[in-house]
Structures are given as structure tokens and as C-alpha cells.
């Protein structure tokens, strides 16, 4: 009898385990089938829309769109062809799958991604570049909604990839997500870090003289863009003048602890020296993090890196994010997102975005002081070129391709509670055309409606 009972228990146990495994299998099939269908040749994909309901991607591959309808966002939104992988569509295929386990593939399903982008504004910014190349990104620094993210050259994904070997370099990526030489926009990070080390009063008490160049203790020469020099300056005027010798002397100041500066740079999100680079995730899209080399405050490479050249590299997205921590006055970045909400094949909302913030990367006092420095710079030097008041900005000129070309950058924010915009604009090879970063900023900000 005991043997029979034991066999019953064993049989019951195996039956229970079998039923549980079958339940798990069914649940797995129901929940993951759309993923496998989305990545198969039989996929039926839905739509991607902008914040106003305009189409940014059509999974039905309709051909009624006018030529270059999607070109301003082509290398950001992407498609499902496999040529571009770090894009919104490629990283969110499952969300777009018009498939349900119950009904199978549904050609007129309602799976869709509703983005935060404004297609009209992106197109206006794209057109403002003319024949020049570069990228521009802007977001609401209160909510994190990315409104503009255009990159040139780009492509209209409805045209396919014939002749891909002849595409211009950078066509298949959104340059906003990839590191570039920041030029003098880097000086904002240096101001923040020095203020965190010294405090406001001590930093503002520092004065250095510029004669047009500065020879550091190693005998290296740091040149100023103004060959006649700027004379004696304190931090506000040095930022407005974007004076390289001032910042070289700041870094070399015997009272400045370079290790303390490195700590602040890392807190901002830089990979310093041999640190792992890492990525910022934006709805599945990988955005490269900043990096720099800081080894000796008396050497050219370290000083040059803190000025925005040398080994320093930053993505436009991250440059923009730092602006949010300044503009908000909190020292915490508003984390950006592209997806507002997602609907499934039946039209039900399955995912909704929420605003999130980074950890504290610098103090609120530093944020408030740097905010005023940038607003003063905007009022004194940019109100006439942009026609926009309450604009906090810092420009930069970045030497690239071994100094053969120069890129122009502009980072900043609009100090307006009704239009809280932070941005970064890059024009590559600034002498290749007539557009300026100020003109693009004017068009972008004036076009945005919240």
C-alpha cells in the first residue's frame, strides 16, 4: 500500500509540474509572440506619429507621401530594413507589431508609437541648414519631451537604400546621439566643476590676464581667438569672451585640486581617463556619454580638454541635458524621452511616458549662478542675432580633422515658464555655407509651440 501511495504522489507531482510548465509556455507564447512576429519576414507593423498626429513612419509602406516627407527625421525614426539599428523603430519593433496571439497578424491594427517630436518644427530646422551639415536637438526641460532631433545628411526611408555605398558619411545615424568635439561649450562644464570645488565667491574672486596667448608651466602655449588679448578678466567676462588663456590659467591655478575637478567631471557624467564610456538610454536608442582626459593640470592636453578640445568628446544630447540642470535651477537633469505613449493592436494604451530626473550632478546654488552667467551672456551678445530675450547661451568653435575644419556649436536654454526649451545646435564646417547657429536657434525656438 505504501508503494502505491508513493507512486500516486510521484505521478501527481509530475502532473502538477507538467501543468505548470504548460501554463508558463502558453503565457510565454501569448506575451512574446508579437516580438518574434515583429522580427520575422511576416511582420505587420503599425505607425509612428508626432505629437500632433502627423505620420513619422508608416508600417504599411504606403507610397502616397511626397518626396522627402520623412527626411528631417529619417535617421532618427528609422525603419525595419536592418540598415539602421540605433533608431526608434529598430529598437521598438515589438511595440509596433500589429499581431495578437488570438487574431494573428492584423493589417489594419492600431499598434502605434506616439512621439514627443514636432514634425513641422523639425522640418523648419532641417531646411534652415540649407546645404550645410550638422544636427540640432531641443527638448522641454521641465518634462523631458524631445521636440526637435534632426541630423544632416539624412534620408527618406521610403526611398530605400539603393546606392547605399554612395551615401554621405553620417547619413544613417542621428549625430545628436554620438560624441563630437564640444569646443568652448565645454567651458560651462569647467565653470560648474570649478564652482563646485571652490564655491561661488572664490571663483568670482579669481582674475587672470590675457595678452592673446598663455604659456603654461610646461612651456606649452594656449592661444586666444583674440590675438590682442582681453586684459584682466573675472569669470563672467571670461565666459562672455570665451577666453582660452583665462581657462588655462584657471586649471593651472595652484589652489585648484585637479583630483577634485575630476570628481566633479565624473559626477556630470564624463568618463575620465580610463573610465568605461557607457551609454544614455533614450527609449532603447543608445546615446554616447562624454569623455575626457585629465592627468596633469600643468600640461597642454588637460588644459586644452577643459577648454573643449584635446580628447574631450560630448554628444549634443548630453550637452542639452546639462542645460536642463542649469535652467531648472536644481542641478538635476531632466531625462529625455521620445515616446509619449504606445497603443496595441486594439488601440489600447499600453505604455505612457513620465517625467524623470537624474541624481544631483551639481548644487542648486551652482545651477542658479551658472544660469545667471549664461543669461547675462545671452543678453549682452545674442539678443540682436537671435531676436530672443531671456536666452541663456554659450557658443563654441571646435577644431576637427586635425584643425583643417571648424564646427560651430551653440548650447542654451530659454528662461520662459511657458516655453521651457533647452537645446544644442551643431553646424559642421561652419565656413561651408551661410547658416549660423544663432539663426537656427531663432527658427527653432520661434517655431516651437507648447
GROMACS .gro file of C-alpha atoms in nm:
model
  450
    1UNK     CA    1   0.000   0.000   0.000
    2UNK     CA    2   0.281   0.238   0.085
    3UNK     CA    3   0.438   0.174  -0.256
    4UNK     CA    4   0.110   0.250  -0.432
    5UNK     CA    5   0.068   0.576  -0.236
    6UNK     CA    6   0.426   0.675  -0.318
    7UNK     CA    7   0.364   0.614  -0.689
    8UNK     CA    8   0.047   0.823  -0.672
    9UNK     CA    9   0.235   1.110  -0.509
   10UNK     CA   10   0.510   1.093  -0.769
   11UNK     CA   11   0.259   1.079  -1.056
   12UNK     CA   12   0.065   1.373  -0.907
   13UNK     CA   13   0.385   1.571  -0.868
   14UNK     CA   14   0.486   1.509  -1.229
   15UNK     CA   15   0.135   1.601  -1.348
   16UNK     CA   16   0.140   1.924  -1.146
   17UNK     CA   17   0.480   2.019  -1.282
   18UNK     CA   18   0.362   1.939  -1.636
   19UNK     CA   19   0.053   2.159  -1.599
   20UNK     CA   20   0.260   2.445  -1.457
   21UNK     CA   21   0.507   2.421  -1.744
   22UNK     CA   22   0.222   2.424  -1.995
   23UNK     CA   23   0.074   2.733  -1.829
   24UNK     CA   24   0.413   2.907  -1.843
   25UNK     CA   25   0.452   2.807  -2.209
   26UNK     CA   26   0.109   2.942  -2.303
   27UNK     CA   27   0.174   3.268  -2.118
   28UNK     CA   28   0.514   3.299  -2.287
   29UNK     CA   29   0.364   3.238  -2.632
   30UNK     CA   30   0.086   3.489  -2.572
   31UNK     CA   31   0.315   3.761  -2.438
   32UNK     CA   32   0.616   3.711  -2.664
   33UNK     CA   33   0.464   3.605  -2.994
   34UNK     CA   34   0.442   3.965  -3.112
   35UNK     CA   35   0.815   4.004  -3.058
   36UNK     CA   36   0.901   3.710  -3.281
   37UNK     CA   37   0.647   3.813  -3.543
   38UNK     CA   38   0.784   4.171  -3.540
   39UNK     CA   39   1.128   4.034  -3.615
   40UNK     CA   40   1.015   3.790  -3.883
   41UNK     CA   41   0.951   3.829  -4.253
   42UNK     CA   42   0.575   3.814  -4.187
   43UNK     CA   43   0.569   4.125  -3.969
   44UNK     CA   44   0.282   4.369  -3.997
   45UNK     CA   45   0.388   4.695  -3.836
   46UNK     CA   46   0.192   4.994  -3.719
   47UNK     CA   47   0.258   5.365  -3.729
   48UNK     CA   48   0.481   5.623  -3.561
   49UNK     CA   49   0.324   5.966  -3.509
   50UNK     CA   50   0.449   6.306  -3.398
   51UNK     CA   51   0.297   6.498  -3.106
   52UNK     CA   52   0.027   6.644  -3.334
   53UNK     CA   53  -0.074   6.318  -3.501
   54UNK     CA   54   0.145   6.360  -3.810
   55UNK     CA   55   0.297   6.043  -3.957
   56UNK     CA   56   0.669   5.980  -3.899
   57UNK     CA   57   0.674   5.613  -4.003
   58UNK     CA   58   0.418   5.405  -4.188
   59UNK     CA   59   0.441   5.031  -4.128
   60UNK     CA   60   0.214   4.970  -4.426
   61UNK     CA   61   0.485   5.115  -4.651
   62UNK     CA   62   0.233   5.337  -4.825
   63UNK     CA   63   0.381   5.533  -5.113
   64UNK     CA   64   0.150   5.832  -5.118
   65UNK     CA   65   0.386   6.052  -4.915
   66UNK     CA   66   0.555   6.330  -5.109
   67UNK     CA   67   0.927   6.303  -5.180
   68UNK     CA   68   1.150   6.358  -4.876
   69UNK     CA   69   0.847   6.377  -4.646
   70UNK     CA   70   1.042   6.197  -4.372
   71UNK     CA   71   1.393   6.324  -4.447
   72UNK     CA   72   1.415   6.555  -4.144
   73UNK     CA   73   1.371   6.260  -3.903
   74UNK     CA   74   1.473   5.969  -4.127
   75UNK     CA   75   1.788   5.868  -3.943
   76UNK     CA   76   1.622   5.905  -3.600
   77UNK     CA   77   1.294   5.723  -3.659
   78UNK     CA   78   1.449   5.470  -3.900
   79UNK     CA   79   1.266   5.166  -4.035
   80UNK     CA   80   1.266   4.786  -4.014
   81UNK     CA   81   1.505   4.716  -4.303
   82UNK     CA   82   1.809   4.644  -4.087
   83UNK     CA   83   2.032   4.915  -4.235
   84UNK     CA   84   1.990   5.141  -3.929
   85UNK     CA   85   1.982   4.979  -3.586
   86UNK     CA   86   2.014   5.265  -3.334
   87UNK     CA   87   1.676   5.417  -3.425
   88UNK     CA   88   1.333   5.441  -3.267
   89UNK     CA   89   1.169   5.184  -3.495
   90UNK     CA   90   1.455   4.934  -3.487
   91UNK     CA   91   1.468   4.942  -3.107
   92UNK     CA   92   1.090   4.925  -3.059
   93UNK     CA   93   0.967   4.678  -3.322
   94UNK     CA   94   0.763   4.481  -3.068
   95UNK     CA   95   0.562   4.792  -2.976
   96UNK     CA   96   0.474   4.839  -3.344
   97UNK     CA   97   0.373   4.479  -3.410
   98UNK     CA   98   0.014   4.451  -3.537
   99UNK     CA   99  -0.016   4.096  -3.412
  100UNK     CA  100  -0.211   3.930  -3.137
  101UNK     CA  101  -0.200   3.565  -3.036
  102UNK     CA  102  -0.578   3.548  -3.059
  103UNK     CA  103  -0.624   3.707  -3.403
  104UNK     CA  104  -0.284   3.673  -3.568
  105UNK     CA  105  -0.148   3.946  -3.796
  106UNK     CA  106  -0.394   4.231  -3.848
  107UNK     CA  107  -0.331   4.456  -4.146
  108UNK     CA  108  -0.544   4.740  -4.008
  109UNK     CA  109  -0.427   4.702  -3.648
  110UNK     CA  110  -0.380   5.007  -3.430
  111UNK     CA  111  -0.036   4.940  -3.285
  112UNK     CA  112   0.144   5.273  -3.279
  113UNK     CA  113   0.409   5.484  -3.111
  114UNK     CA  114   0.310   5.842  -3.042
  115UNK     CA  115   0.626   6.050  -3.007
  116UNK     CA  116   0.702   6.385  -2.848
  117UNK     CA  117   0.851   6.520  -3.172
  118UNK     CA  118   0.706   6.806  -3.373
  119UNK     CA  119   0.746   6.719  -3.742
  120UNK     CA  120   0.679   7.074  -3.861
  121UNK     CA  121   0.947   7.223  -3.636
  122UNK     CA  122   1.197   6.951  -3.729
  123UNK     CA  123   1.141   7.027  -4.096
  124UNK     CA  124   1.186   7.400  -4.039
  125UNK     CA  125   1.516   7.338  -3.860
  126UNK     CA  126   1.630   7.090  -4.125
  127UNK     CA  127   1.557   7.342  -4.400
  128UNK     CA  128   1.743   7.616  -4.211
  129UNK     CA  129   2.071   7.430  -4.262
  130UNK     CA  130   2.048   7.466  -4.638
  131UNK     CA  131   2.337   7.271  -4.788
  132UNK     CA  132   2.530   7.258  -4.461
  133UNK     CA  133   2.560   6.954  -4.234
  134UNK     CA  134   2.520   6.913  -3.861
  135UNK     CA  135   2.249   6.839  -3.608
  136UNK     CA  136   2.010   7.008  -3.370
  137UNK     CA  137   1.821   6.881  -3.067
  138UNK     CA  138   1.581   7.054  -2.829
  139UNK     CA  139   1.352   6.943  -2.550
  140UNK     CA  140   1.118   7.066  -2.281
  141UNK     CA  141   1.348   7.091  -1.979
  142UNK     CA  142   1.051   7.061  -1.743
  143UNK     CA  143   0.901   6.740  -1.886
  144UNK     CA  144   1.185   6.577  -2.083
  145UNK     CA  145   0.987   6.567  -2.410
  146UNK     CA  146   1.223   6.578  -2.709
  147UNK     CA  147   1.068   6.818  -2.959
  148UNK     CA  148   1.344   6.850  -3.218
  149UNK     CA  149   1.607   6.594  -3.317
  150UNK     CA  150   1.727   6.640  -3.673
  151UNK     CA  151   2.059   6.540  -3.825
  152UNK     CA  152   2.210   6.616  -4.165
  153UNK     CA  153   2.272   6.449  -4.404
  154UNK     CA  154   1.967   6.229  -4.372
  155UNK     CA  155   1.744   6.015  -4.591
  156UNK     CA  156   1.382   5.947  -4.676
  157UNK     CA  157   1.334   5.586  -4.565
  158UNK     CA  158   1.054   5.532  -4.820
  159UNK     CA  159   1.315   5.556  -5.098
  160UNK     CA  160   1.508   5.251  -4.981
  161UNK     CA  161   1.883   5.202  -4.984
  162UNK     CA  162   1.978   5.174  -5.348
  163UNK     CA  163   2.327   5.317  -5.392
  164UNK     CA  164   2.398   5.297  -5.020
  165UNK     CA  165   2.771   5.281  -5.094
  166UNK     CA  166   2.746   5.639  -5.223
  167UNK     CA  167   2.561   5.781  -4.921
  168UNK     CA  168   2.739   6.069  -4.749
  169UNK     CA  169   2.912   5.987  -4.421
  170UNK     CA  170   2.671   6.019  -4.128
  171UNK     CA  171   2.355   5.968  -4.334
  172UNK     CA  172   2.243   5.659  -4.142
  173UNK     CA  173   2.289   5.791  -3.788
  174UNK     CA  174   2.139   6.069  -3.580
  175UNK     CA  175   2.451   6.266  -3.491
  176UNK     CA  176   2.277   6.403  -3.182
  177UNK     CA  177   2.340   6.064  -3.018
  178UNK     CA  178   2.711   6.048  -3.094
  179UNK     CA  179   3.008   6.227  -2.940
  180UNK     CA  180   3.165   6.527  -3.105
  181UNK     CA  181   3.428   6.787  -3.012
  182UNK     CA  182   3.238   7.040  -2.795
  183UNK     CA  183   3.466   7.340  -2.841
  184UNK     CA  184   3.409   7.623  -2.594
  185UNK     CA  185   3.068   7.492  -2.489
  186UNK     CA  186   3.290   7.273  -2.266
  187UNK     CA  187   3.375   7.580  -2.061
  188UNK     CA  188   3.033   7.555  -1.895
  189UNK     CA  189   3.130   7.216  -1.751
  190UNK     CA  190   3.459   7.366  -1.634
  191UNK     CA  191   3.282   7.660  -1.469
  192UNK     CA  192   3.040   7.421  -1.295
  193UNK     CA  193   3.320   7.194  -1.174
  194UNK     CA  194   3.540   7.482  -1.050
  195UNK     CA  195   3.246   7.638  -0.870
  196UNK     CA  196   3.167   7.307  -0.703
  197UNK     CA  197   3.531   7.281  -0.587
  198UNK     CA  198   3.587   7.643  -0.482
  199UNK     CA  199   3.243   7.785  -0.423
  200UNK     CA  200   3.093   8.091  -0.592
  201UNK     CA  201   3.276   8.362  -0.400
  202UNK     CA  202   3.623   8.220  -0.451
  203UNK     CA  203   3.567   8.151  -0.820
  204UNK     CA  204   3.442   8.506  -0.879
  205UNK     CA  205   3.739   8.646  -0.690
  206UNK     CA  206   3.983   8.489  -0.936
  207UNK     CA  207   4.128   8.722  -1.201
  208UNK     CA  208   4.365   8.627  -1.481
  209UNK     CA  209   4.515   8.835  -1.758
  210UNK     CA  210   4.504   8.753  -2.130
  211UNK     CA  211   4.760   8.901  -2.370
  212UNK     CA  212   4.645   8.691  -2.665
  213UNK     CA  213   4.821   8.374  -2.553
  214UNK     CA  214   4.933   8.198  -2.236
  215UNK     CA  215   5.247   7.989  -2.182
  216UNK     CA  216   5.185   7.728  -1.912
  217UNK     CA  217   5.444   7.591  -1.666
  218UNK     CA  218   5.531   7.313  -1.911
  219UNK     CA  219   5.612   7.568  -2.180
  220UNK     CA  220   5.302   7.491  -2.388
  221UNK     CA  221   5.118   7.782  -2.550
  222UNK     CA  222   4.741   7.829  -2.531
  223UNK     CA  223   4.625   8.084  -2.788
  224UNK     CA  224   4.322   8.312  -2.763
  225UNK     CA  225   4.093   8.377  -3.058
  226UNK     CA  226   4.158   8.747  -2.990
  227UNK     CA  227   4.524   8.791  -3.082
  228UNK     CA  228   4.546   9.125  -2.898
  229UNK     CA  229   4.411   8.969  -2.580
  230UNK     CA  230   4.134   9.056  -2.337
  231UNK     CA  231   4.334   9.200  -2.049
  232UNK     CA  232   4.240   9.117  -1.689
  233UNK     CA  233   3.913   8.931  -1.650
  234UNK     CA  234   3.695   8.757  -1.394
  235UNK     CA  235   3.475   8.457  -1.467
  236UNK     CA  236   3.168   8.636  -1.610
  237UNK     CA  237   3.368   8.835  -1.865
  238UNK     CA  238   3.588   8.536  -1.946
  239UNK     CA  239   3.281   8.329  -2.033
  240UNK     CA  240   3.144   8.611  -2.248
  241UNK     CA  241   3.481   8.649  -2.421
  242UNK     CA  242   3.528   8.270  -2.435
  243UNK     CA  243   3.889   8.335  -2.342
  244UNK     CA  244   4.116   8.030  -2.368
  245UNK     CA  245   4.412   8.175  -2.170
  246UNK     CA  246   4.181   8.259  -1.878
  247UNK     CA  247   4.059   7.900  -1.855
  248UNK     CA  248   4.410   7.757  -1.898
  249UNK     CA  249   4.523   7.967  -1.600
  250UNK     CA  250   4.216   7.865  -1.404
  251UNK     CA  251   4.301   7.497  -1.448
  252UNK     CA  252   4.668   7.562  -1.362
  253UNK     CA  253   4.587   7.768  -1.051
  254UNK     CA  254   4.788   7.628  -0.760
  255UNK     CA  255   4.480   7.642  -0.537
  256UNK     CA  256   4.276   7.418  -0.769
  257UNK     CA  257   4.282   7.048  -0.685
  258UNK     CA  258   4.273   6.856  -1.015
  259UNK     CA  259   4.152   6.539  -0.841
  260UNK     CA  260   3.857   6.736  -0.705
  261UNK     CA  261   3.786   6.862  -1.058
  262UNK     CA  262   3.799   6.506  -1.192
  263UNK     CA  263   3.546   6.402  -0.926
  264UNK     CA  264   3.309   6.679  -1.039
  265UNK     CA  265   3.354   6.591  -1.407
  266UNK     CA  266   3.263   6.230  -1.330
  267UNK     CA  267   2.958   6.348  -1.140
  268UNK     CA  268   2.849   6.537  -1.453
  269UNK     CA  269   2.870   6.209  -1.643
  270UNK     CA  270   3.214   6.220  -1.808
  271UNK     CA  271   3.424   5.910  -1.848
  272UNK     CA  272   3.760   6.046  -1.731
  273UNK     CA  273   4.088   5.889  -1.843
  274UNK     CA  274   4.035   5.510  -1.846
  275UNK     CA  275   3.673   5.503  -1.722
  276UNK     CA  276   3.421   5.291  -1.912
  277UNK     CA  277   3.226   5.506  -2.157
  278UNK     CA  278   2.874   5.371  -2.117
  279UNK     CA  279   2.554   5.499  -2.277
  280UNK     CA  280   2.244   5.701  -2.200
  281UNK     CA  281   1.930   5.506  -2.295
  282UNK     CA  282   1.656   5.704  -2.468
  283UNK     CA  283   1.365   5.468  -2.540
  284UNK     CA  284   1.605   5.196  -2.649
  285UNK     CA  285   1.833   5.427  -2.850
  286UNK     CA  286   2.189   5.438  -2.721
  287UNK     CA  287   2.337   5.784  -2.673
  288UNK     CA  288   2.712   5.807  -2.618
  289UNK     CA  289   2.837   5.959  -2.292
  290UNK     CA  290   3.101   6.230  -2.263
  291UNK     CA  291   3.470   6.155  -2.214
  292UNK     CA  292   3.789   6.348  -2.149
  293UNK     CA  293   4.150   6.313  -2.035
  294UNK     CA  294   4.268   6.495  -1.722
  295UNK     CA  295   4.610   6.390  -1.595
  296UNK     CA  296   4.823   6.696  -1.515
  297UNK     CA  297   4.688   7.047  -1.466
  298UNK     CA  298   5.016   7.196  -1.593
  299UNK     CA  299   5.011   7.016  -1.929
  300UNK     CA  300   4.856   7.128  -2.255
  301UNK     CA  301   4.628   6.825  -2.306
  302UNK     CA  302   4.450   6.866  -1.973
  303UNK     CA  303   4.405   7.242  -2.010
  304UNK     CA  304   4.300   7.204  -2.373
  305UNK     CA  305   4.050   6.934  -2.272
  306UNK     CA  306   3.887   7.163  -2.015
  307UNK     CA  307   3.859   7.429  -2.287
  308UNK     CA  308   3.679   7.183  -2.518
  309UNK     CA  309   3.946   7.042  -2.746
  310UNK     CA  310   4.206   6.770  -2.697
  311UNK     CA  311   4.050   6.439  -2.601
  312UNK     CA  312   3.718   6.585  -2.487
  313UNK     CA  313   3.412   6.448  -2.667
  314UNK     CA  314   3.043   6.505  -2.583
  315UNK     CA  315   2.719   6.419  -2.761
  316UNK     CA  316   2.477   6.704  -2.841
  317UNK     CA  317   2.211   6.521  -2.639
  318UNK     CA  318   2.425   6.531  -2.325
  319UNK     CA  319   2.520   6.895  -2.383
  320UNK     CA  320   2.147   6.969  -2.395
  321UNK     CA  321   2.075   6.765  -2.081
  322UNK     CA  322   2.326   6.965  -1.876
  323UNK     CA  323   2.140   7.278  -1.980
  324UNK     CA  324   1.824   7.143  -1.817
  325UNK     CA  325   2.003   7.107  -1.481
  326UNK     CA  326   2.107   7.472  -1.512
  327UNK     CA  327   1.776   7.608  -1.641
  328UNK     CA  328   1.570   7.421  -1.380
  329UNK     CA  329   1.791   7.569  -1.110
  330UNK     CA  330   1.814   7.229  -0.940
  331UNK     CA  331   2.141   7.072  -1.053
  332UNK     CA  332   1.943   6.766  -1.165
  333UNK     CA  333   1.899   6.681  -1.532
  334UNK     CA  334   1.556   6.617  -1.679
  335UNK     CA  335   1.589   6.281  -1.853
  336UNK     CA  336   1.484   6.300  -2.220
  337UNK     CA  337   1.231   6.073  -2.390
  338UNK     CA  338   1.094   6.035  -2.743
  339UNK     CA  339   0.792   5.814  -2.677
  340UNK     CA  340   0.484   5.980  -2.527
  341UNK     CA  341   0.259   5.674  -2.533
  342UNK     CA  342   0.208   5.343  -2.711
  343UNK     CA  343  -0.109   5.169  -2.830
  344UNK     CA  344  -0.156   4.799  -2.902
  345UNK     CA  345  -0.323   4.627  -3.196
  346UNK     CA  346  -0.667   4.706  -3.049
  347UNK     CA  347  -0.588   5.071  -2.987
  348UNK     CA  348  -0.548   5.037  -2.610
  349UNK     CA  349  -0.279   5.247  -2.443
  350UNK     CA  350  -0.018   5.008  -2.305
  351UNK     CA  351   0.261   5.248  -2.213
  352UNK     CA  352   0.271   5.612  -2.110
  353UNK     CA  353   0.580   5.825  -2.050
  354UNK     CA  354   0.650   6.004  -1.725
  355UNK     CA  355   0.898   6.273  -1.633
  356UNK     CA  356   1.212   6.160  -1.454
  357UNK     CA  357   1.527   6.326  -1.329
  358UNK     CA  358   1.889   6.235  -1.278
  359UNK     CA  359   2.062   6.228  -0.945
  360UNK     CA  360   2.212   6.557  -0.825
  361UNK     CA  361   2.509   6.638  -1.053
  362UNK     CA  362   2.584   6.979  -0.901
  363UNK     CA  363   2.431   7.201  -0.635
  364UNK     CA  364   2.127   7.423  -0.678
  365UNK     CA  365   2.345   7.722  -0.585
  366UNK     CA  366   2.585   7.640  -0.869
  367UNK     CA  367   2.289   7.592  -1.106
  368UNK     CA  368   2.150   7.936  -1.017
  369UNK     CA  369   2.485   8.111  -1.057
  370UNK     CA  370   2.572   7.947  -1.390
  371UNK     CA  371   2.220   8.020  -1.511
  372UNK     CA  372   2.275   8.390  -1.447
  373UNK     CA  373   2.616   8.380  -1.617
  374UNK     CA  374   2.458   8.234  -1.930
  375UNK     CA  375   2.158   8.467  -1.926
  376UNK     CA  376   2.392   8.766  -1.897
  377UNK     CA  377   2.595   8.633  -2.189
  378UNK     CA  378   2.275   8.596  -2.392
  379UNK     CA  379   2.153   8.948  -2.307
  380UNK     CA  380   2.491   9.109  -2.383
  381UNK     CA  381   2.581   8.925  -2.702
  382UNK     CA  382   2.295   8.728  -2.860
  383UNK     CA  383   1.971   8.923  -2.834
  384UNK     CA  384   2.038   9.104  -3.163
  385UNK     CA  385   2.144   8.797  -3.361
  386UNK     CA  386   1.853   8.582  -3.236
  387UNK     CA  387   1.586   8.840  -3.156
  388UNK     CA  388   1.507   8.638  -2.843
  389UNK     CA  389   1.525   8.770  -2.488
  390UNK     CA  390   1.570   8.556  -2.176
  391UNK     CA  391   1.809   8.331  -2.366
  392UNK     CA  392   2.094   8.171  -2.174
  393UNK     CA  393   2.367   8.058  -2.416
  394UNK     CA  394   2.727   7.957  -2.469
  395UNK     CA  395   2.881   7.919  -2.812
  396UNK     CA  396   3.177   7.710  -2.916
  397UNK     CA  397   3.412   7.662  -3.209
  398UNK     CA  398   3.553   7.311  -3.236
  399UNK     CA  399   3.860   7.229  -3.441
  400UNK     CA  400   3.817   6.896  -3.620
  401UNK     CA  401   4.002   6.690  -3.882
  402UNK     CA  402   4.339   6.794  -3.742
  403UNK     CA  403   4.237   7.158  -3.739
  404UNK     CA  404   4.152   7.170  -4.108
  405UNK     CA  405   3.786   7.244  -4.037
  406UNK     CA  406   3.589   7.416  -3.762
  407UNK     CA  407   3.245   7.324  -3.632
  408UNK     CA  408   3.018   7.581  -3.473
  409UNK     CA  409   2.814   7.492  -3.164
  410UNK     CA  410   2.554   7.669  -2.954
  411UNK     CA  411   2.406   7.535  -2.631
  412UNK     CA  412   2.149   7.706  -2.416
  413UNK     CA  413   1.800   7.742  -2.278
  414UNK     CA  414   1.503   7.975  -2.291
  415UNK     CA  415   1.416   8.108  -1.945
  416UNK     CA  416   1.042   8.117  -2.007
  417UNK     CA  417   0.792   7.917  -1.797
  418UNK     CA  418   0.560   7.897  -2.100
  419UNK     CA  419   0.831   7.768  -2.332
  420UNK     CA  420   1.099   7.591  -2.125
  421UNK     CA  421   1.334   7.484  -2.403
  422UNK     CA  422   1.694   7.357  -2.374
  423UNK     CA  423   1.892   7.289  -2.689
  424UNK     CA  424   2.217   7.211  -2.865
  425UNK     CA  425   2.295   7.308  -3.225
  426UNK     CA  426   2.595   7.194  -3.431
  427UNK     CA  427   2.698   7.323  -3.774
  428UNK     CA  428   2.979   7.121  -3.929
  429UNK     CA  429   3.248   7.303  -4.125
  430UNK     CA  430   3.098   7.641  -4.039
  431UNK     CA  431   3.262   7.811  -4.336
  432UNK     CA  432   3.089   7.581  -4.587
  433UNK     CA  433   2.773   7.791  -4.601
  434UNK     CA  434   2.588   8.091  -4.466
  435UNK     CA  435   2.372   7.949  -4.186
  436UNK     CA  436   2.470   8.032  -3.828
  437UNK     CA  437   2.380   7.858  -3.504
  438UNK     CA  438   2.204   8.174  -3.389
  439UNK     CA  439   1.980   8.173  -3.697
  440UNK     CA  440   1.892   7.808  -3.645
  441UNK     CA  441   1.820   7.874  -3.277
  442UNK     CA  442   1.589   8.160  -3.371
  443UNK     CA  443   1.396   7.948  -3.623
  444UNK     CA  444   1.376   7.653  -3.386
  445UNK     CA  445   1.260   7.839  -3.078
  446UNK     CA  446   1.013   8.059  -3.264
  447UNK     CA  447   0.866   7.752  -3.438
  448UNK     CA  448   0.805   7.555  -3.120
  449UNK     CA  449   0.457   7.577  -2.973
  450UNK     CA  450   0.379   7.410  -2.640
   0.00000   0.00000   0.00000
